[in-house]
């Protein structure tokens, strides 16, 4: 199992699991991520043909990738890095927290099956907590920040409008800290990070932090959930 930087060691994760309270929390952070029911975007793109790509950062890319691999209409979800230079787009360097990169997932989706707005609804409701600054669960650092790396001005407009909509509705109680950026390059992560959740379902980090997100997707957004993930390796889909 790959060691995560700035997180508990596997043995400690197993111990932490025993500390789950009736309220669904442990001393080190939220237990099973239950997700949050939020309204769909009031501003969305029109249905169209072809594929579209958006890059999303929301903590460790293992879980974000795992969620979007289970979204119907997503043809590919690749873990990687965005926000920094090509020379520092490696797991070892990004883990230091000073490269400008965020762990991110480039999501490619079929516009005839799912819209950008629905992708963003999944992102804000079950893929991560958009109200924690440079932190997701046990992970700390700028590389775990919440960010939408838009591939066009239209994507940026829709994402910003959705953030404003959710904040105005008080959807979370706290203000959203997600940044919407445009023009940032995406660099795929090392091969051993791809399809990590599917290949390591018993990893304590996955069991505790990420598998519940996929269950929340199935429960809260059944209209876009699919059981078979779209894998980078090419199997499934």
mmCIF file of C-alpha atoms in Angstrom:
data_model
loop_
_atom_site.group_PDB
_atom_site.id
_atom_site.type_symbol
_atom_site.label_atom_id
_atom_site.label_comp_id
_atom_site.label_asym_id
_atom_site.label_seq_id
_atom_site.Cartn_x
_atom_site.Cartn_y
_atom_site.Cartn_z
ATOM 1 C CA UNK A 1 0.000 0.000 0.000
ATOM 2 C CA UNK A 2 1.244 3.477 -0.849
ATOM 3 C CA UNK A 3 1.871 5.711 2.154
ATOM 4 C CA UNK A 4 -0.135 8.935 2.130
ATOM 5 C CA UNK A 5 1.705 12.056 3.208
ATOM 6 C CA UNK A 6 0.293 13.934 6.201
ATOM 7 C CA UNK A 7 -2.131 11.184 7.177
ATOM 8 C CA UNK A 8 -2.323 8.511 9.834
ATOM 9 C CA UNK A 9 -0.413 5.295 9.216
ATOM 10 C CA UNK A 10 -2.545 2.283 8.240
ATOM 11 C CA UNK A 11 -2.482 0.773 11.726
ATOM 12 C CA UNK A 12 -3.644 4.046 13.196
ATOM 13 C CA UNK A 13 -6.488 4.165 10.688
ATOM 14 C CA UNK A 14 -7.680 0.771 11.838
ATOM 15 C CA UNK A 15 -7.575 1.999 15.406
ATOM 16 C CA UNK A 16 -9.453 5.130 14.468
ATOM 17 C CA UNK A 17 -12.234 3.054 12.964
ATOM 18 C CA UNK A 18 -12.953 1.705 16.423
ATOM 19 C CA UNK A 19 -13.548 5.229 17.695
ATOM 20 C CA UNK A 20 -16.569 5.936 15.525
ATOM 21 C CA UNK A 21 -19.312 7.496 17.608
ATOM 22 C CA UNK A 22 -23.067 7.302 17.257
ATOM 23 C CA UNK A 23 -22.964 10.756 15.706
ATOM 24 C CA UNK A 24 -20.773 9.476 12.882
ATOM 25 C CA UNK A 25 -17.529 11.186 13.837
ATOM 26 C CA UNK A 26 -14.172 10.231 15.291
ATOM 27 C CA UNK A 27 -11.598 12.310 17.068
ATOM 28 C CA UNK A 28 -9.570 12.739 13.886
ATOM 29 C CA UNK A 29 -12.374 13.756 11.521
ATOM 30 C CA UNK A 30 -15.592 12.584 9.869
ATOM 31 C CA UNK A 31 -16.143 8.870 9.585
ATOM 32 C CA UNK A 32 -18.324 7.518 6.779
ATOM 33 C CA UNK A 33 -18.867 10.466 4.475
ATOM 34 C CA UNK A 34 -22.624 10.716 4.172
ATOM 35 C CA UNK A 35 -22.601 13.413 1.511
ATOM 36 C CA UNK A 36 -25.050 16.269 1.389
ATOM 37 C CA UNK A 37 -28.249 16.710 -0.596
ATOM 38 C CA UNK A 38 -27.929 19.987 -2.482
ATOM 39 C CA UNK A 39 -29.972 21.551 -5.295
ATOM 40 C CA UNK A 40 -28.922 21.148 -8.902
ATOM 41 C CA UNK A 41 -27.306 24.174 -10.544
ATOM 42 C CA UNK A 42 -29.711 26.848 -11.712
ATOM 43 C CA UNK A 43 -27.186 27.714 -14.423
ATOM 44 C CA UNK A 44 -26.020 24.859 -16.617
ATOM 45 C CA UNK A 45 -24.838 24.191 -20.136
ATOM 46 C CA UNK A 46 -27.232 22.977 -22.803
ATOM 47 C CA UNK A 47 -27.262 19.314 -23.787
ATOM 48 C CA UNK A 48 -24.904 18.712 -26.683
ATOM 49 C CA UNK A 49 -22.896 16.118 -28.531
ATOM 50 C CA UNK A 50 -19.296 15.158 -27.909
ATOM 51 C CA UNK A 51 -16.986 14.890 -24.945
ATOM 52 C CA UNK A 52 -16.076 17.605 -22.456
ATOM 53 C CA UNK A 53 -13.331 17.748 -19.845
ATOM 54 C CA UNK A 54 -13.145 19.507 -16.481
ATOM 55 C CA UNK A 55 -10.491 19.144 -13.780
ATOM 56 C CA UNK A 56 -11.575 18.985 -10.141
ATOM 57 C CA UNK A 57 -9.511 19.099 -6.947
ATOM 58 C CA UNK A 58 -10.958 18.098 -3.597
ATOM 59 C CA UNK A 59 -8.464 16.390 -1.343
ATOM 60 C CA UNK A 60 -6.773 13.076 -2.047
ATOM 61 C CA UNK A 61 -7.319 12.186 -5.678
ATOM 62 C CA UNK A 62 -7.953 8.503 -4.900
ATOM 63 C CA UNK A 63 -11.456 9.216 -3.621
ATOM 64 C CA UNK A 64 -12.374 11.928 -6.107
ATOM 65 C CA UNK A 65 -11.389 9.645 -8.964
ATOM 66 C CA UNK A 66 -13.300 6.753 -7.419
ATOM 67 C CA UNK A 67 -16.495 8.798 -7.193
ATOM 68 C CA UNK A 68 -16.440 10.014 -10.779
ATOM 69 C CA UNK A 69 -15.605 6.592 -12.132
ATOM 70 C CA UNK A 70 -19.075 5.617 -10.897
ATOM 71 C CA UNK A 71 -20.891 8.504 -12.601
ATOM 72 C CA UNK A 72 -22.887 7.465 -15.655
ATOM 73 C CA UNK A 73 -21.712 9.450 -18.648
ATOM 74 C CA UNK A 74 -18.140 9.813 -17.400
ATOM 75 C CA UNK A 75 -15.880 8.110 -19.912
ATOM 76 C CA UNK A 76 -12.599 8.673 -18.097
ATOM 77 C CA UNK A 77 -11.405 10.037 -14.749
ATOM 78 C CA UNK A 78 -7.644 10.430 -14.370
ATOM 79 C CA UNK A 79 -5.795 11.310 -11.174
ATOM 80 C CA UNK A 80 -3.109 13.954 -11.488
ATOM 81 C CA UNK A 81 -1.868 17.404 -10.600
ATOM 82 C CA UNK A 82 -2.977 20.919 -11.567
ATOM 83 C CA UNK A 83 -2.014 24.450 -10.586
ATOM 84 C CA UNK A 84 1.770 24.221 -10.774
ATOM 85 C CA UNK A 85 4.625 23.682 -13.199
ATOM 86 C CA UNK A 86 5.361 20.532 -15.193
ATOM 87 C CA UNK A 87 8.726 20.174 -13.459
ATOM 88 C CA UNK A 88 7.074 19.651 -10.055
ATOM 89 C CA UNK A 89 4.169 17.429 -11.149
ATOM 90 C CA UNK A 90 5.243 14.347 -9.225
ATOM 91 C CA UNK A 91 3.774 12.774 -6.109
ATOM 92 C CA UNK A 92 6.992 13.249 -4.132
ATOM 93 C CA UNK A 93 7.251 16.958 -4.937
ATOM 94 C CA UNK A 94 3.547 17.794 -4.692
ATOM 95 C CA UNK A 95 3.473 16.121 -1.285
ATOM 96 C CA UNK A 96 5.747 18.850 0.090
ATOM 97 C CA UNK A 97 2.838 21.289 -0.283
ATOM 98 C CA UNK A 98 4.734 24.168 -1.874
ATOM 99 C CA UNK A 99 4.535 23.458 -5.621
ATOM 100 C CA UNK A 100 1.236 25.232 -6.286
ATOM 101 C CA UNK A 101 -0.216 21.945 -7.470
ATOM 102 C CA UNK A 102 -3.373 20.376 -6.113
ATOM 103 C CA UNK A 103 -4.118 16.680 -6.307
ATOM 104 C CA UNK A 104 -6.813 16.729 -8.962
ATOM 105 C CA UNK A 105 -8.891 14.540 -11.245
ATOM 106 C CA UNK A 106 -9.490 15.267 -14.898
ATOM 107 C CA UNK A 107 -13.044 14.168 -15.654
ATOM 108 C CA UNK A 108 -14.083 13.502 -19.254
ATOM 109 C CA UNK A 109 -17.813 13.138 -19.790
ATOM 110 C CA UNK A 110 -20.308 12.549 -22.591
ATOM 111 C CA UNK A 111 -22.531 15.615 -22.907
ATOM 112 C CA UNK A 112 -25.374 13.525 -24.299
ATOM 113 C CA UNK A 113 -25.563 11.659 -20.982
ATOM 114 C CA UNK A 114 -24.510 14.104 -18.271
ATOM 115 C CA UNK A 115 -24.050 17.873 -18.068
ATOM 116 C CA UNK A 116 -21.315 19.920 -16.473
ATOM 117 C CA UNK A 117 -23.876 21.050 -13.908
ATOM 118 C CA UNK A 118 -24.546 17.479 -12.829
ATOM 119 C CA UNK A 119 -20.804 16.800 -12.636
ATOM 120 C CA UNK A 120 -20.485 19.813 -10.328
ATOM 121 C CA UNK A 121 -23.430 18.665 -8.232
ATOM 122 C CA UNK A 122 -21.637 15.356 -7.655
ATOM 123 C CA UNK A 123 -18.423 17.204 -6.861
ATOM 124 C CA UNK A 124 -19.989 19.509 -4.277
ATOM 125 C CA UNK A 125 -22.357 16.986 -2.717
ATOM 126 C CA UNK A 126 -20.374 13.759 -2.311
ATOM 127 C CA UNK A 127 -16.823 14.025 -3.689
ATOM 128 C CA UNK A 128 -15.483 16.382 -1.000
ATOM 129 C CA UNK A 129 -16.262 19.101 1.541
ATOM 130 C CA UNK A 130 -15.970 22.492 -0.211
ATOM 131 C CA UNK A 131 -15.907 24.480 3.045
ATOM 132 C CA UNK A 132 -12.539 23.352 4.442
ATOM 133 C CA UNK A 133 -9.528 25.428 3.407
ATOM 134 C CA UNK A 134 -6.487 23.419 2.286
ATOM 135 C CA UNK A 135 -7.827 20.376 4.107
ATOM 136 C CA UNK A 136 -9.945 17.309 3.502
ATOM 137 C CA UNK A 137 -10.480 14.936 6.401
ATOM 138 C CA UNK A 138 -7.033 13.948 7.727
ATOM 139 C CA UNK A 139 -5.142 15.460 4.788
ATOM 140 C CA UNK A 140 -3.598 18.885 5.286
ATOM 141 C CA UNK A 141 -1.834 21.222 2.876
ATOM 142 C CA UNK A 142 -2.343 23.369 -0.197
ATOM 143 C CA UNK A 143 -2.167 20.262 -2.368
ATOM 144 C CA UNK A 144 -5.509 19.166 -0.856
ATOM 145 C CA UNK A 145 -7.363 22.385 -1.624
ATOM 146 C CA UNK A 146 -10.782 22.622 -3.239
ATOM 147 C CA UNK A 147 -10.586 23.951 -6.800
ATOM 148 C CA UNK A 148 -12.346 23.763 -10.139
ATOM 149 C CA UNK A 149 -9.857 24.041 -12.993
ATOM 150 C CA UNK A 150 -12.149 25.086 -15.826
ATOM 151 C CA UNK A 151 -11.237 24.309 -19.416
ATOM 152 C CA UNK A 152 -13.245 27.240 -20.810
ATOM 153 C CA UNK A 153 -14.766 30.558 -19.843
ATOM 154 C CA UNK A 154 -18.209 28.951 -20.008
ATOM 155 C CA UNK A 155 -17.197 26.272 -17.506
ATOM 156 C CA UNK A 156 -15.806 28.927 -15.177
ATOM 157 C CA UNK A 157 -19.021 30.940 -15.434
ATOM 158 C CA UNK A 158 -21.192 27.927 -14.586
ATOM 159 C CA UNK A 159 -18.963 26.868 -11.670
ATOM 160 C CA UNK A 160 -18.873 30.377 -10.163
ATOM 161 C CA UNK A 161 -22.624 30.713 -10.516
ATOM 162 C CA UNK A 162 -23.129 27.404 -8.709
ATOM 163 C CA UNK A 163 -20.851 28.405 -5.837
ATOM 164 C CA UNK A 164 -22.802 31.646 -5.478
ATOM 165 C CA UNK A 165 -26.101 29.746 -5.604
ATOM 166 C CA UNK A 166 -25.072 27.284 -2.891
ATOM 167 C CA UNK A 167 -23.674 30.024 -0.660
ATOM 168 C CA UNK A 168 -26.839 32.108 -1.057
ATOM 169 C CA UNK A 169 -28.925 29.088 -0.098
ATOM 170 C CA UNK A 170 -26.767 28.376 2.970
ATOM 171 C CA UNK A 171 -26.352 24.833 1.721
ATOM 172 C CA UNK A 172 -23.445 24.057 4.066
ATOM 173 C CA UNK A 173 -23.739 26.470 6.970
ATOM 174 C CA UNK A 174 -20.172 27.624 6.208
ATOM 175 C CA UNK A 175 -19.039 29.498 3.123
ATOM 176 C CA UNK A 176 -17.587 27.582 0.206
ATOM 177 C CA UNK A 177 -13.828 28.079 -0.221
ATOM 178 C CA UNK A 178 -13.577 26.431 -3.647
ATOM 179 C CA UNK A 179 -11.551 28.476 -6.125
ATOM 180 C CA UNK A 180 -12.470 28.506 -9.810
ATOM 181 C CA UNK A 181 -9.418 28.822 -12.053
ATOM 182 C CA UNK A 182 -8.923 28.711 -15.795
ATOM 183 C CA UNK A 183 -5.944 28.022 -18.027
ATOM 184 C CA UNK A 184 -4.093 25.633 -15.708
ATOM 185 C CA UNK A 185 -2.436 22.587 -17.250
ATOM 186 C CA UNK A 186 -3.207 19.092 -16.001
ATOM 187 C CA UNK A 187 -0.500 16.476 -15.505
ATOM 188 C CA UNK A 188 -1.511 12.808 -15.033
ATOM 189 C CA UNK A 189 -0.241 11.186 -11.849
ATOM 190 C CA UNK A 190 1.961 8.133 -11.717
ATOM 191 C CA UNK A 191 0.409 4.864 -12.917
ATOM 192 C CA UNK A 192 0.225 3.408 -9.411
ATOM 193 C CA UNK A 193 -2.263 6.112 -8.406
ATOM 194 C CA UNK A 194 -4.724 5.332 -11.195
ATOM 195 C CA UNK A 195 -7.800 3.230 -10.315
ATOM 196 C CA UNK A 196 -6.438 3.127 -6.762
ATOM 197 C CA UNK A 197 -9.778 2.718 -5.016
ATOM 198 C CA UNK A 198 -10.834 -0.152 -7.261
ATOM 199 C CA UNK A 199 -7.490 -1.939 -6.911
ATOM 200 C CA UNK A 200 -7.218 -1.427 -3.139
ATOM 201 C CA UNK A 201 -10.739 -1.748 -1.695
ATOM 202 C CA UNK A 202 -9.435 -2.987 1.690
ATOM 203 C CA UNK A 203 -6.936 -0.188 2.184
ATOM 204 C CA UNK A 204 -7.878 1.364 5.534
ATOM 205 C CA UNK A 205 -7.642 4.865 4.064
ATOM 206 C CA UNK A 206 -10.058 3.903 1.271
ATOM 207 C CA UNK A 207 -12.463 2.083 3.582
ATOM 208 C CA UNK A 208 -12.618 4.981 6.014
ATOM 209 C CA UNK A 209 -12.484 8.029 3.742
ATOM 210 C CA UNK A 210 -13.430 7.157 0.192
ATOM 211 C CA UNK A 211 -15.669 4.120 -0.207
ATOM 212 C CA UNK A 212 -18.471 5.910 1.705
ATOM 213 C CA UNK A 213 -18.418 8.653 -0.933
ATOM 214 C CA UNK A 214 -19.342 6.170 -3.645
ATOM 215 C CA UNK A 215 -22.155 4.861 -1.456
ATOM 216 C CA UNK A 216 -23.348 8.444 -0.920
ATOM 217 C CA UNK A 217 -23.370 8.919 -4.693
ATOM 218 C CA UNK A 218 -25.543 5.834 -5.111
ATOM 219 C CA UNK A 219 -27.920 6.979 -2.393
ATOM 220 C CA UNK A 220 -28.169 10.717 -3.085
ATOM 221 C CA UNK A 221 -27.822 10.822 -6.872
ATOM 222 C CA UNK A 222 -29.121 7.484 -8.141
ATOM 223 C CA UNK A 223 -29.964 8.995 -11.531
ATOM 224 C CA UNK A 224 -26.260 9.215 -12.405
ATOM 225 C CA UNK A 225 -24.825 6.330 -10.377
ATOM 226 C CA UNK A 226 -23.490 3.244 -12.116
ATOM 227 C CA UNK A 227 -22.127 0.172 -10.405
ATOM 228 C CA UNK A 228 -19.323 -0.617 -12.861
ATOM 229 C CA UNK A 229 -16.546 2.013 -12.784
ATOM 230 C CA UNK A 230 -14.896 3.484 -15.850
ATOM 231 C CA UNK A 231 -11.282 2.550 -15.297
ATOM 232 C CA UNK A 232 -8.172 4.240 -16.613
ATOM 233 C CA UNK A 233 -6.757 0.771 -17.228
ATOM 234 C CA UNK A 234 -9.531 0.197 -19.760
ATOM 235 C CA UNK A 235 -11.352 -2.582 -17.916
ATOM 236 C CA UNK A 236 -14.907 -1.907 -16.826
ATOM 237 C CA UNK A 237 -16.936 1.072 -18.006
#
